[in-house]
């Protein structure tokens, strides 16, 4: 059975719970080692989002919606079309693959 964890199917950017959250071109997803979170690379909004699986709560983990290549924490980081994410084997880090 396939069910929707989060998102509406429409394009945009809104943090929220379940189907009140909106994504803009999600292109890559991975799950934390402990299985509690999913991470989503969002190509068109230049963000990485986190989903707490038990509550379906979506929040922005990194990126501010502005295309760029600036290191930082949370919204202080700017990403360039992230298209995939992966959790490191030890579960302590998240790798983001960007375009260009």
XYZ file of C-alpha atoms in Angstrom:
100
model
C 0.000 0.000 0.000
C 1.271 3.460 -0.884
C 0.367 6.361 1.398
C 1.332 10.030 1.513
C 3.682 10.912 4.359
C 3.776 14.630 3.600
C 3.002 17.086 0.838
C 0.082 17.960 -1.377
C 1.358 17.145 -4.841
C 1.330 20.863 -5.686
C 4.473 22.943 -6.132
C 5.539 25.451 -3.496
C 7.284 25.709 -0.175
C 5.517 25.403 3.168
C 6.678 23.691 6.356
C 3.823 21.942 8.137
C 2.316 18.629 9.156
C 1.371 15.947 6.654
C -0.583 17.257 3.699
C -0.351 20.860 4.945
C 3.321 20.810 3.911
C 4.234 21.725 0.332
C 7.356 20.744 -1.623
C 8.884 22.182 -4.795
C 10.475 19.518 -7.017
C 11.597 16.938 -4.441
C 14.261 14.873 -6.166
C 16.082 12.815 -3.543
C 15.134 11.226 -0.252
C 16.830 9.139 2.414
C 15.973 7.903 5.897
C 18.016 8.371 9.065
C 19.846 5.359 10.474
C 17.384 5.164 13.387
C 14.396 5.378 11.028
C 12.908 8.408 12.768
C 13.454 11.025 10.036
C 13.351 11.297 6.286
C 15.394 13.922 4.472
C 14.303 15.419 1.172
C 16.428 17.298 -1.375
C 14.232 19.977 -2.897
C 15.652 20.976 -6.264
C 13.586 24.052 -7.151
C 13.411 25.661 -3.723
C 17.136 25.183 -2.965
C 16.394 23.542 0.389
C 16.805 20.293 2.300
C 13.760 19.394 4.359
C 13.387 16.980 7.269
C 10.276 14.939 8.011
C 9.702 13.516 11.486
C 8.115 10.259 10.399
C 6.035 9.603 13.535
C 4.353 13.023 13.464
C 4.673 13.783 9.714
C 6.113 17.190 10.650
C 8.086 18.833 7.837
C 10.721 21.469 8.625
C 13.494 23.145 6.676
C 16.874 21.745 7.654
C 19.096 23.788 5.320
C 18.735 26.440 2.653
C 16.855 29.694 2.368
C 15.264 29.493 -1.062
C 18.002 31.532 -2.715
C 20.210 29.684 -5.187
C 23.824 29.853 -4.071
C 26.728 28.039 -2.545
C 27.223 29.430 0.948
C 28.144 27.223 3.885
C 26.113 27.798 7.012
C 23.606 26.363 9.449
C 19.922 26.259 8.583
C 18.734 29.294 6.623
C 22.268 30.747 6.646
C 23.213 28.113 4.056
C 22.404 28.616 0.400
C 22.156 25.598 -1.875
C 22.380 25.216 -5.643
C 19.606 22.884 -6.817
C 20.147 20.048 -4.329
C 19.103 16.853 -6.033
C 20.025 14.061 -3.634
C 20.772 13.423 0.038
C 22.404 10.568 1.941
C 22.968 9.858 5.620
C 26.546 8.995 6.555
C 27.045 5.380 7.722
C 27.550 6.480 11.342
C 24.270 8.430 11.201
C 25.917 11.648 12.359
C 25.998 13.559 9.074
C 23.932 14.304 6.013
C 25.513 14.598 2.577
C 23.861 16.898 0.026
C 24.551 16.596 -3.687
C 23.994 19.866 -5.536
C 23.792 20.731 -9.213
C 26.685 22.559 -10.842
